mmCIF file of C-alpha atoms and ligand atoms in Angstrom:
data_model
loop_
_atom_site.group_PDB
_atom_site.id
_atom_site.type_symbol
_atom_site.label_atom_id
_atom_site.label_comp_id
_atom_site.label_asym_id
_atom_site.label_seq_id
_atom_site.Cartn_x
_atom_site.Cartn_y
_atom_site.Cartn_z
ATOM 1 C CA UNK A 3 0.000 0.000 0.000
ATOM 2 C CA UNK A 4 1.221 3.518 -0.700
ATOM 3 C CA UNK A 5 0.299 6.544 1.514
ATOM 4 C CA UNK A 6 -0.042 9.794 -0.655
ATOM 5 C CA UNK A 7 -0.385 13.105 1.311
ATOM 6 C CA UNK A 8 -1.748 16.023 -0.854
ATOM 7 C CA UNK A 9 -1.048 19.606 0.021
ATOM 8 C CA UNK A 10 -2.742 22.407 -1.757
ATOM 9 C CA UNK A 11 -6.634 21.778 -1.571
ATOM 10 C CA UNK A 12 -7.483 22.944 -5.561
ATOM 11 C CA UNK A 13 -8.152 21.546 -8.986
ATOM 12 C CA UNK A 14 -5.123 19.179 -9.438
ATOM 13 C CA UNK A 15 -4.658 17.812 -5.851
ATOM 14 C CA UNK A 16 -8.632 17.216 -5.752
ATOM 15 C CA UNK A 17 -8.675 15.878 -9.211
ATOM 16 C CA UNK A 18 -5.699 13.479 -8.345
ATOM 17 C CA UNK A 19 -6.929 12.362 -5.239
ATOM 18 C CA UNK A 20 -9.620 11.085 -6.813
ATOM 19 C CA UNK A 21 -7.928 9.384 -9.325
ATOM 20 C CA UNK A 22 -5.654 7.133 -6.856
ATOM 21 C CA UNK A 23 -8.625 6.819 -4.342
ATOM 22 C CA UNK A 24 -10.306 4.783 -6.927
ATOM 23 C CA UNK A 25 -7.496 2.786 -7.498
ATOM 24 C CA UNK A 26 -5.741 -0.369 -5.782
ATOM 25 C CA UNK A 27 -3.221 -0.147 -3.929
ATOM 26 C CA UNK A 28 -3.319 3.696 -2.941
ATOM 27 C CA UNK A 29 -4.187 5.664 0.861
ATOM 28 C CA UNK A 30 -4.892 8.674 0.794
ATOM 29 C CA UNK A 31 -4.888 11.724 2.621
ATOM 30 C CA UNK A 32 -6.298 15.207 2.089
ATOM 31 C CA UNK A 33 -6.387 17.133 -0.027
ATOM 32 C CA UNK A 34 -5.284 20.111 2.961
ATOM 33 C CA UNK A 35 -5.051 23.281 2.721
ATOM 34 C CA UNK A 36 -3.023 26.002 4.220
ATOM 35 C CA UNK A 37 -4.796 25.922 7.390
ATOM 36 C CA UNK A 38 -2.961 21.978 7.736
ATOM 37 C CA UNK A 39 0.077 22.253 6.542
ATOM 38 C CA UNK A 40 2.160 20.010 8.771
ATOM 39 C CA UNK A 41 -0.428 17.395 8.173
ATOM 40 C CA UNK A 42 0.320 16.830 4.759
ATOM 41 C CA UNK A 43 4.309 18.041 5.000
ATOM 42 C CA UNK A 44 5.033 16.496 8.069
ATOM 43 C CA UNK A 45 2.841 13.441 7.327
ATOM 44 C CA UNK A 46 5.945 10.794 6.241
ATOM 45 C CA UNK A 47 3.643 9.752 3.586
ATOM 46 C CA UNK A 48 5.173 7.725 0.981
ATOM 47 C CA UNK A 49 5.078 10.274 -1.689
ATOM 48 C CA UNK A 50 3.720 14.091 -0.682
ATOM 49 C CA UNK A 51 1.574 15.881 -3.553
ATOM 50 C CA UNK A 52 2.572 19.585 -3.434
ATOM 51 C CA UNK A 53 -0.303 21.673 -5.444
ATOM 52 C CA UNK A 54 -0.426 24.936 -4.462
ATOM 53 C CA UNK A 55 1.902 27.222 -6.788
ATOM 54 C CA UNK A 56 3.901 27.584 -9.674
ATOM 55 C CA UNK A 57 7.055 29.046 -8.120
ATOM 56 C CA UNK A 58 10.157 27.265 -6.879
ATOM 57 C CA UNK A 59 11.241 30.100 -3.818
ATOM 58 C CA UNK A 60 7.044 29.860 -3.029
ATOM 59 C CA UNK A 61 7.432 25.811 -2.681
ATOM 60 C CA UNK A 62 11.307 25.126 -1.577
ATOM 61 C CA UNK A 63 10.478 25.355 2.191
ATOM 62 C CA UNK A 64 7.492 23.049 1.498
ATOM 63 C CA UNK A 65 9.604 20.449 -0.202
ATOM 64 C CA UNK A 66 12.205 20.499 2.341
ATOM 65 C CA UNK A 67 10.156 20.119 5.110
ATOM 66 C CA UNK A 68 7.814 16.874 3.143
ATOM 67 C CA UNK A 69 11.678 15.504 2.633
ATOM 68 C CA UNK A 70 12.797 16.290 5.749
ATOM 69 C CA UNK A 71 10.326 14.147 6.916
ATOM 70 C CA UNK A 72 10.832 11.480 4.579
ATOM 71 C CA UNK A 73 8.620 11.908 1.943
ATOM 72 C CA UNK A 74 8.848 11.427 -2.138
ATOM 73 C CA UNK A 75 7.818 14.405 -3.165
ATOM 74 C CA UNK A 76 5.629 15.032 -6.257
ATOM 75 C CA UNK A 77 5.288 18.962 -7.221
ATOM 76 C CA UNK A 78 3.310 20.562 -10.342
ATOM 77 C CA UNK A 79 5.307 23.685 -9.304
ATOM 78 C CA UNK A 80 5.887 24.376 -12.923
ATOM 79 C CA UNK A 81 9.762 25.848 -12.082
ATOM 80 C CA UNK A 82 10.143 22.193 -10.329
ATOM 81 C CA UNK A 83 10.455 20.509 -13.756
ATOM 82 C CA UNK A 84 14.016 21.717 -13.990
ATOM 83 C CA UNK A 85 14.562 23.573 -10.571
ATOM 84 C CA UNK A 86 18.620 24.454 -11.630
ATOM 85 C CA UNK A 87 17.033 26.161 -14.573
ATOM 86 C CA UNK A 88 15.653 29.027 -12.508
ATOM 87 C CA UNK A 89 17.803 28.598 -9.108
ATOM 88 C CA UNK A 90 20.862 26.443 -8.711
ATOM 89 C CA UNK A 91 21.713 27.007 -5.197
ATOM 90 C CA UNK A 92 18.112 25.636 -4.139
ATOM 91 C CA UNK A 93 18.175 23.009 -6.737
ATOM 92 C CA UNK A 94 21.419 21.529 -5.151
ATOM 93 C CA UNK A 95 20.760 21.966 -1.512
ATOM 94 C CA UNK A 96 17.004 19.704 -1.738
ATOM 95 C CA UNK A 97 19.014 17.152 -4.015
ATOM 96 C CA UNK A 98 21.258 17.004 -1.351
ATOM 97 C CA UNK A 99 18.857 16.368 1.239
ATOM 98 C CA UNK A 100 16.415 14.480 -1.031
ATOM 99 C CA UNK A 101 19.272 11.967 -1.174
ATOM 100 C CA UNK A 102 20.310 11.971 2.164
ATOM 101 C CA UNK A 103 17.374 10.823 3.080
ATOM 102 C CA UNK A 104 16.741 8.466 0.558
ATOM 103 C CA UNK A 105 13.903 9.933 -1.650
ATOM 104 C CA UNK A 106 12.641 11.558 -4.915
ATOM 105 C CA UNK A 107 11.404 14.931 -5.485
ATOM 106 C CA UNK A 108 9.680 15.270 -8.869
ATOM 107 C CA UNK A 109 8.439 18.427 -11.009
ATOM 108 C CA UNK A 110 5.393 16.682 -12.791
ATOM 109 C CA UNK A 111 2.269 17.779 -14.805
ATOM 110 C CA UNK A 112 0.756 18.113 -18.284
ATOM 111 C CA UNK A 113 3.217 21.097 -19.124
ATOM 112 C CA UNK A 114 6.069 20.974 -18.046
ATOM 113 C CA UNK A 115 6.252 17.386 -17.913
ATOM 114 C CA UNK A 116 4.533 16.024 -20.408
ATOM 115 C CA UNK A 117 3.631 17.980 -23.293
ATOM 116 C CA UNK A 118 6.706 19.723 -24.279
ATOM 117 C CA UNK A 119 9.342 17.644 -22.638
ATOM 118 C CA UNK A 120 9.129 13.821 -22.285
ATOM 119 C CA UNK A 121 6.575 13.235 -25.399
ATOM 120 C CA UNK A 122 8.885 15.361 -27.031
ATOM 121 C CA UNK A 123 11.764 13.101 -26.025
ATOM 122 C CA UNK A 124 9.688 10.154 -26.750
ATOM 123 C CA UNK A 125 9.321 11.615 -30.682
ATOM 124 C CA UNK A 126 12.984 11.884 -30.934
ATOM 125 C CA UNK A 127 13.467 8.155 -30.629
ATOM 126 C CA UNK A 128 12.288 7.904 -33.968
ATOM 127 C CA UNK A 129 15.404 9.820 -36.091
ATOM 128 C CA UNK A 130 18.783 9.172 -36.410
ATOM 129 C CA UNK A 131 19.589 12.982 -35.118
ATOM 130 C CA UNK A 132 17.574 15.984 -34.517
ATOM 131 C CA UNK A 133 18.333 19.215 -36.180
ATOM 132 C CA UNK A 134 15.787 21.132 -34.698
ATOM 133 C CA UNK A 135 12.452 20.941 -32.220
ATOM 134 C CA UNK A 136 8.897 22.967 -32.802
ATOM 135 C CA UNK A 137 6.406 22.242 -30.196
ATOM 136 C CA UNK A 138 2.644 23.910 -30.457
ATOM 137 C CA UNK A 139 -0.230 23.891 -28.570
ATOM 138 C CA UNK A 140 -3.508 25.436 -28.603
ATOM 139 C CA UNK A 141 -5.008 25.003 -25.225
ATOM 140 C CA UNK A 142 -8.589 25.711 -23.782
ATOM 141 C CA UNK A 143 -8.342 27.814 -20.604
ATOM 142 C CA UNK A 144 -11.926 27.721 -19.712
ATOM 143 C CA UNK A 145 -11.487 25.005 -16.867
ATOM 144 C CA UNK A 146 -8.853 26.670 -15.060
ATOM 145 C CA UNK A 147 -9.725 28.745 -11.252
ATOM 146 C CA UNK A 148 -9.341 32.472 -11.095
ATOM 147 C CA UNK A 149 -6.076 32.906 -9.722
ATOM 148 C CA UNK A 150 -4.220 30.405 -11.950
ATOM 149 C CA UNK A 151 -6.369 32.720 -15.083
ATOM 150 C CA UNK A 152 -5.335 35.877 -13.843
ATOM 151 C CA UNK A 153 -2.087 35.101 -13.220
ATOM 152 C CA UNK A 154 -1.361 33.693 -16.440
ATOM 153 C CA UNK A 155 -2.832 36.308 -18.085
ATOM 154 C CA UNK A 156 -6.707 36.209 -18.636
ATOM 155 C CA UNK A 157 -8.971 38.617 -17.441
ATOM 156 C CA UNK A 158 -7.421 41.769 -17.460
ATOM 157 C CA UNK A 159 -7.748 45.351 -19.140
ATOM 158 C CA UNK A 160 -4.934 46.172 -21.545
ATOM 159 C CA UNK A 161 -3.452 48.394 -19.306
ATOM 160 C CA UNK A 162 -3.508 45.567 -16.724
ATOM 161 C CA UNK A 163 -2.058 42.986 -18.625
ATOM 162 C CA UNK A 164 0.817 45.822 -19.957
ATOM 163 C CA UNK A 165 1.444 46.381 -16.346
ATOM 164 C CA UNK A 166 1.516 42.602 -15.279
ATOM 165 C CA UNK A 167 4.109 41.856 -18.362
ATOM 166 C CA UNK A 168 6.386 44.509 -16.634
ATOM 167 C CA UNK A 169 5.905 43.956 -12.962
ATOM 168 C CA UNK A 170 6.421 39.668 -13.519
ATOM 169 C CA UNK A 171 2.712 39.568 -12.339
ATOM 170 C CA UNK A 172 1.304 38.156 -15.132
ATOM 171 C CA UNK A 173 3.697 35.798 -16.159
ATOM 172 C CA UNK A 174 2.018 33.716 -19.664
ATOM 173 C CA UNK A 175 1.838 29.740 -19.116
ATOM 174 C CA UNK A 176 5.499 28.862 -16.854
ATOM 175 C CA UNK A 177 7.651 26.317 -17.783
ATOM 176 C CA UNK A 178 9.176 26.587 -21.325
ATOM 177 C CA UNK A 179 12.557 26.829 -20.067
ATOM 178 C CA UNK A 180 12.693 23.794 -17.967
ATOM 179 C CA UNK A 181 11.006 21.807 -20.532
ATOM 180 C CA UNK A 182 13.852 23.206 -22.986
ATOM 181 C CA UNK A 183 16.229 22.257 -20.734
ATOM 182 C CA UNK A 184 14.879 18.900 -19.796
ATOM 183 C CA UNK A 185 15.376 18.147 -23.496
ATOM 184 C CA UNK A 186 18.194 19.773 -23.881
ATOM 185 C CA UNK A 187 20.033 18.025 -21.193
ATOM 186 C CA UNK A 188 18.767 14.271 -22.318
ATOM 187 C CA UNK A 189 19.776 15.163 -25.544
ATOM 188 C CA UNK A 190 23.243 16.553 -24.742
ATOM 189 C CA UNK A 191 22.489 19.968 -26.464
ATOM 190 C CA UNK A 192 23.671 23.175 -24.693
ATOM 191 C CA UNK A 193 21.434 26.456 -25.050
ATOM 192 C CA UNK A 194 22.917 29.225 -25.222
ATOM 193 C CA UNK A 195 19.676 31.648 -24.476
ATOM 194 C CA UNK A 196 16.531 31.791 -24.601
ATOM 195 C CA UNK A 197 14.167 34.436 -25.814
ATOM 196 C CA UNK A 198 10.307 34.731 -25.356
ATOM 197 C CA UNK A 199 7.092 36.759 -26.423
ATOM 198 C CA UNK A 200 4.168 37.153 -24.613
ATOM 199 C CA UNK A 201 0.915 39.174 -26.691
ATOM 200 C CA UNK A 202 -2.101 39.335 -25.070
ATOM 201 C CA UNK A 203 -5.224 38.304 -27.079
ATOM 202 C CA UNK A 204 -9.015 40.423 -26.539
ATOM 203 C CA UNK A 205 -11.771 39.413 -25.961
ATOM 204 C CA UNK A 206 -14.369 40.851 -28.574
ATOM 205 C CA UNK A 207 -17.729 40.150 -26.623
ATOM 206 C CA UNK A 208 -17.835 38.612 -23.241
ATOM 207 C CA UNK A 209 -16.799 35.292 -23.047
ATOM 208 C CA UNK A 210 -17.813 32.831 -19.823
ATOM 209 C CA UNK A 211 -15.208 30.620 -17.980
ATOM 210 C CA UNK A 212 -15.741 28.127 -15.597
ATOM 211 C CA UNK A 213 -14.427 30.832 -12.423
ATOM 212 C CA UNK A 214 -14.854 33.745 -14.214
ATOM 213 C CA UNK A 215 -16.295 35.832 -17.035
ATOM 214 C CA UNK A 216 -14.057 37.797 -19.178
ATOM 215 C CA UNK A 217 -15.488 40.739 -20.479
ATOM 216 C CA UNK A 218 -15.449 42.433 -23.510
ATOM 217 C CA UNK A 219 -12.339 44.104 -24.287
ATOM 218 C CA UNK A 220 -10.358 42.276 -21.383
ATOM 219 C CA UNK A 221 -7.854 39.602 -21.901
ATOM 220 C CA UNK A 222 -9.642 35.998 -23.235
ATOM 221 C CA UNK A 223 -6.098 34.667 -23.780
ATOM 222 C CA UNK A 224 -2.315 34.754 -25.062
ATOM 223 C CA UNK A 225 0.383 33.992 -27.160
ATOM 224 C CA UNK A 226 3.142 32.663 -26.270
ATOM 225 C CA UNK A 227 6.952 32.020 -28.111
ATOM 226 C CA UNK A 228 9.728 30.615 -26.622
ATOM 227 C CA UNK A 229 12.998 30.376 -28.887
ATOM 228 C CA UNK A 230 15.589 28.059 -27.653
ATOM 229 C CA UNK A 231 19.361 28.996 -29.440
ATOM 230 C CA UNK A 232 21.788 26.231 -29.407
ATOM 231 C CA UNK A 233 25.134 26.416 -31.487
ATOM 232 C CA UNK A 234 24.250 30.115 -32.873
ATOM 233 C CA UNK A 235 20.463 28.704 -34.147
ATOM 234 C CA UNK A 236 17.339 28.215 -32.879
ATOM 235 C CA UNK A 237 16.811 24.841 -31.751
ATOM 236 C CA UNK A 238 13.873 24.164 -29.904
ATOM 237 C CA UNK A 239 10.809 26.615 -30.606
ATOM 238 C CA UNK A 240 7.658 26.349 -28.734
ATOM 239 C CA UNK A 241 3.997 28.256 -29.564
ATOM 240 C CA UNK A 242 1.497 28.134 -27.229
ATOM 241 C CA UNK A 243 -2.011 29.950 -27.371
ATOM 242 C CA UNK A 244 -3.946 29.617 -24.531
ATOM 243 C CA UNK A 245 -7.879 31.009 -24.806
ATOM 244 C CA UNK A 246 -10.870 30.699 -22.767
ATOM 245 C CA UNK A 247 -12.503 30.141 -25.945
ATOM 246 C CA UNK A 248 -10.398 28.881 -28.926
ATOM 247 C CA UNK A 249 -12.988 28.033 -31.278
ATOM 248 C CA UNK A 250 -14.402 31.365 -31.140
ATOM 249 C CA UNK A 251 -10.787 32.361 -32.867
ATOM 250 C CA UNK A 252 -11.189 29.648 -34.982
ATOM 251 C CA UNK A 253 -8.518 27.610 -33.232
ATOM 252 C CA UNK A 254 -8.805 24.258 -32.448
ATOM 253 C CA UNK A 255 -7.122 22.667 -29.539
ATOM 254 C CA UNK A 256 -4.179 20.691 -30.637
ATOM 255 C CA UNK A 257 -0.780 19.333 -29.304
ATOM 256 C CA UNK A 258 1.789 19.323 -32.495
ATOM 257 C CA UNK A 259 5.418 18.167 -32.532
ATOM 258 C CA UNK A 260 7.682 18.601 -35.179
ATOM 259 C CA UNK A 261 11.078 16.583 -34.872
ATOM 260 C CA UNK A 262 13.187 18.131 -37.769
ATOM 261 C CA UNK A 263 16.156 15.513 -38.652
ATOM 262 C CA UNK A 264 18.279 15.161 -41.603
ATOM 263 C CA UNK A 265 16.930 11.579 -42.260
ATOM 264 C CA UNK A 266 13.190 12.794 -42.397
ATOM 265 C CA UNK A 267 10.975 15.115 -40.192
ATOM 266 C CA UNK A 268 8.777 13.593 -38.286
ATOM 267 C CA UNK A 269 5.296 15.231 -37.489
ATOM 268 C CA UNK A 270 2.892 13.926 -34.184
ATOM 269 C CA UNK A 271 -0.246 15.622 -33.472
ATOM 270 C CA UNK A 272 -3.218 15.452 -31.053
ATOM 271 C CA UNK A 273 -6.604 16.873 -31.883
ATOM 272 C CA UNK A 274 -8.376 17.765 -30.225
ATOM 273 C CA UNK A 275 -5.372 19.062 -27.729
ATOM 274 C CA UNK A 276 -4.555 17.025 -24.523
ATOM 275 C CA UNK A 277 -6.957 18.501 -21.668
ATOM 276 C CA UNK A 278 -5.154 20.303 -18.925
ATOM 277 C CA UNK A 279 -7.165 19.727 -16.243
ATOM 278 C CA UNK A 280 -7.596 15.831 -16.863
ATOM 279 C CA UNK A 281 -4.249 15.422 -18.366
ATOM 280 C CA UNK A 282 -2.127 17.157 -15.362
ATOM 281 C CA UNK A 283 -4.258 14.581 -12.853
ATOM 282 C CA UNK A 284 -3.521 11.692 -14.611
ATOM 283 C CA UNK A 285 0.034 12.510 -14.589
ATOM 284 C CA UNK A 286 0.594 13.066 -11.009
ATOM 285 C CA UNK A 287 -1.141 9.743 -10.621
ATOM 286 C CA UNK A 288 0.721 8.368 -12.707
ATOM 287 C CA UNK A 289 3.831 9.193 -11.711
ATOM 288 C CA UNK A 290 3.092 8.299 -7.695
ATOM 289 C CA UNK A 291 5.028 4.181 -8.929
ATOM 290 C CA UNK A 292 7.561 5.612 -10.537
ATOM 291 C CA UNK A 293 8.990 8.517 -7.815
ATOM 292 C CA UNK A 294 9.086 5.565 -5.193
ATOM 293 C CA UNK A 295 10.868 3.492 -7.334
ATOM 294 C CA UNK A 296 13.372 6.367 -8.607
ATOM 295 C CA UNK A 297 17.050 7.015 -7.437
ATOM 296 C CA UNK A 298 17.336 9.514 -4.568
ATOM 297 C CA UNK A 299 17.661 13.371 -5.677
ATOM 298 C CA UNK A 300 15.662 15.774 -7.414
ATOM 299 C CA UNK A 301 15.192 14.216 -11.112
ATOM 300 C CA UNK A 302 13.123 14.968 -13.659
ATOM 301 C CA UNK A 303 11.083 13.260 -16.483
ATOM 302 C CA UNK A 304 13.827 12.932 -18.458
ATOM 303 C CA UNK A 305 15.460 10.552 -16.128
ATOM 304 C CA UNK A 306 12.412 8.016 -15.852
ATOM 305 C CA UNK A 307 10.471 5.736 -17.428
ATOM 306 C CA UNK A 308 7.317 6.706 -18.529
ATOM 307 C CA UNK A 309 4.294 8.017 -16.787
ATOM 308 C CA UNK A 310 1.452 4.848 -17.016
ATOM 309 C CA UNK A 311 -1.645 4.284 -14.886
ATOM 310 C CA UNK A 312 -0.493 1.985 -12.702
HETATM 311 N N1 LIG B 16 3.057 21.185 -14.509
HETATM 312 C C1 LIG B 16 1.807 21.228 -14.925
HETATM 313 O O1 LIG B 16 1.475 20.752 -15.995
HETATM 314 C C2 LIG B 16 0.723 21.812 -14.048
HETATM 315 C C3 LIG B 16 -0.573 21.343 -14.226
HETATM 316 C C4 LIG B 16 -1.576 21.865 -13.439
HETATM 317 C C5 LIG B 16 -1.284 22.865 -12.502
HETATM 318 N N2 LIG B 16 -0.006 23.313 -12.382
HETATM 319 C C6 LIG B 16 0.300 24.346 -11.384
HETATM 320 O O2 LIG B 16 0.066 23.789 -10.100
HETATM 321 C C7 LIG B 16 -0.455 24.789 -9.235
HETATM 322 C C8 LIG B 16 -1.781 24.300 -8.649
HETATM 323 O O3 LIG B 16 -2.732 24.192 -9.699
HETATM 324 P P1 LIG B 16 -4.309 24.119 -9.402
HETATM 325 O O4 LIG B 16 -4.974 24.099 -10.719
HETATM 326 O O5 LIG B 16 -4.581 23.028 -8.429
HETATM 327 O O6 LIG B 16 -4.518 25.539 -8.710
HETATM 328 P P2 LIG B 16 -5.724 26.015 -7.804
HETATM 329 O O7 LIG B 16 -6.979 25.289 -8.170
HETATM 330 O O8 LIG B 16 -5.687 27.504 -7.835
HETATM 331 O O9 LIG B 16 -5.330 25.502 -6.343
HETATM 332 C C9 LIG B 16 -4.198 25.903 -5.675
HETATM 333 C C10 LIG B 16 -4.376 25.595 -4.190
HETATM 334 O O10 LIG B 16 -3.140 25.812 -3.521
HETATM 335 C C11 LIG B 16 -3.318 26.803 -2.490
HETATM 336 N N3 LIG B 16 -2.121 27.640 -2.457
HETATM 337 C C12 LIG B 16 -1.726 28.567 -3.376
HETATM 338 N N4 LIG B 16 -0.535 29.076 -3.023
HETATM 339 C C13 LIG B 16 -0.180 28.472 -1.867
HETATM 340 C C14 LIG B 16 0.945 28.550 -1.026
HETATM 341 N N5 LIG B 16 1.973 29.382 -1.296
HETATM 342 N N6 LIG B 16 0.993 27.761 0.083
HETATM 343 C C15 LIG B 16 -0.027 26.921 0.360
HETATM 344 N N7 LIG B 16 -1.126 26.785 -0.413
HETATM 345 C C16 LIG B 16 -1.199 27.558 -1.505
HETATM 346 C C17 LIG B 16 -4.565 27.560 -2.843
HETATM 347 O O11 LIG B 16 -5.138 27.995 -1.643
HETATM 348 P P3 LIG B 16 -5.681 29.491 -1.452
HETATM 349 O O12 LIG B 16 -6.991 29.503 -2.167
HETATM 350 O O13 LIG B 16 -5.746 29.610 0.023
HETATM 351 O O14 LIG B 16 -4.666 30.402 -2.102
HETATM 352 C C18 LIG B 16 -5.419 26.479 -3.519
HETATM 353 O O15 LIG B 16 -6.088 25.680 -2.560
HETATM 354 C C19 LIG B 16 -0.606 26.066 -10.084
HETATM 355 O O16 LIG B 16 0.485 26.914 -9.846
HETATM 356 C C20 LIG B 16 -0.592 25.555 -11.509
HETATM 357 O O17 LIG B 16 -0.052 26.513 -12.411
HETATM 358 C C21 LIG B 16 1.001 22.802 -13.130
#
């Protein structure tokens, strides 16, 4: 039997929870919120589920205390995918402890850890050599709460979302650099930089979401484009547009992968798109086997096999 521990009482721990409580093999406790902290970190479940943010400083002390207590940890902290790709010095010291006591920490999800990192992987088994990566997705925000909306960027006035661009307040979908470097490391490619574009999109009439309602001339979406340069090129490019409403801008929700190789490209495509909501649960679930049975340390995707409801 496996204890799981979820902290963070919202979409994906609630959505998870109820995956592995309807499965074999699985106890499970929570979903708790802020208000019980210690009763998920300090729990000494097998594996802790930490669901509360996107930001590696907002989670560290969280992870270190779940590990501290001897806990797998599983975070969807989107900076978590790849923690040395925003903060080194953090990255190292909860490797260190993670393997000083003997357990995993994992950054998991749809996006990073899915979508544009370990399918992505999985498409490059297929060529003899890989000259170059583009990775698109059209996804349908409508299912997401309010504060993961507004801080990605839906919902606001232009001057808002001008002012949230600047400030780091509204910050687009997170995660394009770890999933770049998640790649890039596997594949032994070194980037060099990495640039990025974030546009809003309008809404031209109002436009209903499951936790809000976006209003005519606010924010119903973005674009985003992250450019990867690796030996003076780009190498990995990734597009994503993210709408309350796609089809109302004629978009379709789709997951695309080109693998561009001197032997052949290679082109695989979902449509309609993988769901976010669904997808990102089933992954955490998923991944609850394969963090106990990983090497001590923080890994990542990259380093494990893959993600299967078991
Ligand atoms: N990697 C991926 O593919 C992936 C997939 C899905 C989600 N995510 C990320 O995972 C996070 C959770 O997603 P969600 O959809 O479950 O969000 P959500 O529905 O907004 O739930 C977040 C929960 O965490 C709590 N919380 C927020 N910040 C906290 C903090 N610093 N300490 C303790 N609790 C905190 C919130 O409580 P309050 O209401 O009290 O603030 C809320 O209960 C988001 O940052 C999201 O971007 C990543």
């Amino acid at each position: 039997m496996i204890r799981v521990a979820f902290y963070g009482a919202g979409q994906v721990s609630t959505n998870t929870a109820a995956i592995l409580r309807s499965r074999d093999g699985f106890t499970v406790d929570g979903p708790f919120d802020r208000g019980k902290r210690d009763e998920a970190l300090r729990s000494a479940a097998d594996v802790v589920v930490i669901a509360t943010t996107s930001f590696l400083a907002a989670i560290a002390d969280d992870v270190r205390d779940a590990v501290d207590a001897g806990s797998n940890v599983i975070t969807t902290a989107e900076e978590a995918a790849q923690p040395w790709a925003n903060d080194a010095a953090t990255a190292d010291r909860l490797d260190a402890l993670a393997r000083e006591r003997g357990v995993t920490i994992l950054g998991a999800g749809l996006n990073p850890g899915f979508a544009f990192d370990a399918l992505v992987l999985t498409a490059t088994g297929v060529v003899a050599d890989v000259e170059s990566l583009l990775v698109r997705r059209v996804v349908d925000l409508a299912g997401f709460g309010d504060t993961v909306l507004r801080r990605i960027g839906v919902a606001h006035s232009p001057e808002s979302f001008e002012e949230g661009r600047r400030s780091g307040a509204v910050t687009g979908h997170i995660g394009f650099p770890q999933s770049m470097q998640v790649v890039a490391g596997r594949l032994g490619v070194t980037i060099e930089r990495i640039d990025r574009e974030l546009e809003p999109i309008f809404a031209e009439s109002e436009l209903p979401a499951s936790s809000l309602t976006v209003r005519a001339g606010e924010t119903a979406g973005f674009r985003q484009r992250y450019r990867a340069f690796a030996d003076g090129r780009p190498w990995f490019e990734a597009e994503f547009t993210g709408h309350v409403a796609p089809r109302a801008l004629g978009l379709e929700p789709l997951d695309a992968i080109d693998v561009r190789s001197a032997g052949g490209d290679v082109h695989l495509e979902a449509r309609p798109g993988l769901d976010p909501q669904r997808s990102s649960a089933a992954v955490v679930a998923n991944s609850i086997r394969r963090v106990v049975d990983a090497a001590p340390g923080w890994t990542t995707v990259a380093d494990l096999p893959p993600a299967v409801p078991a």
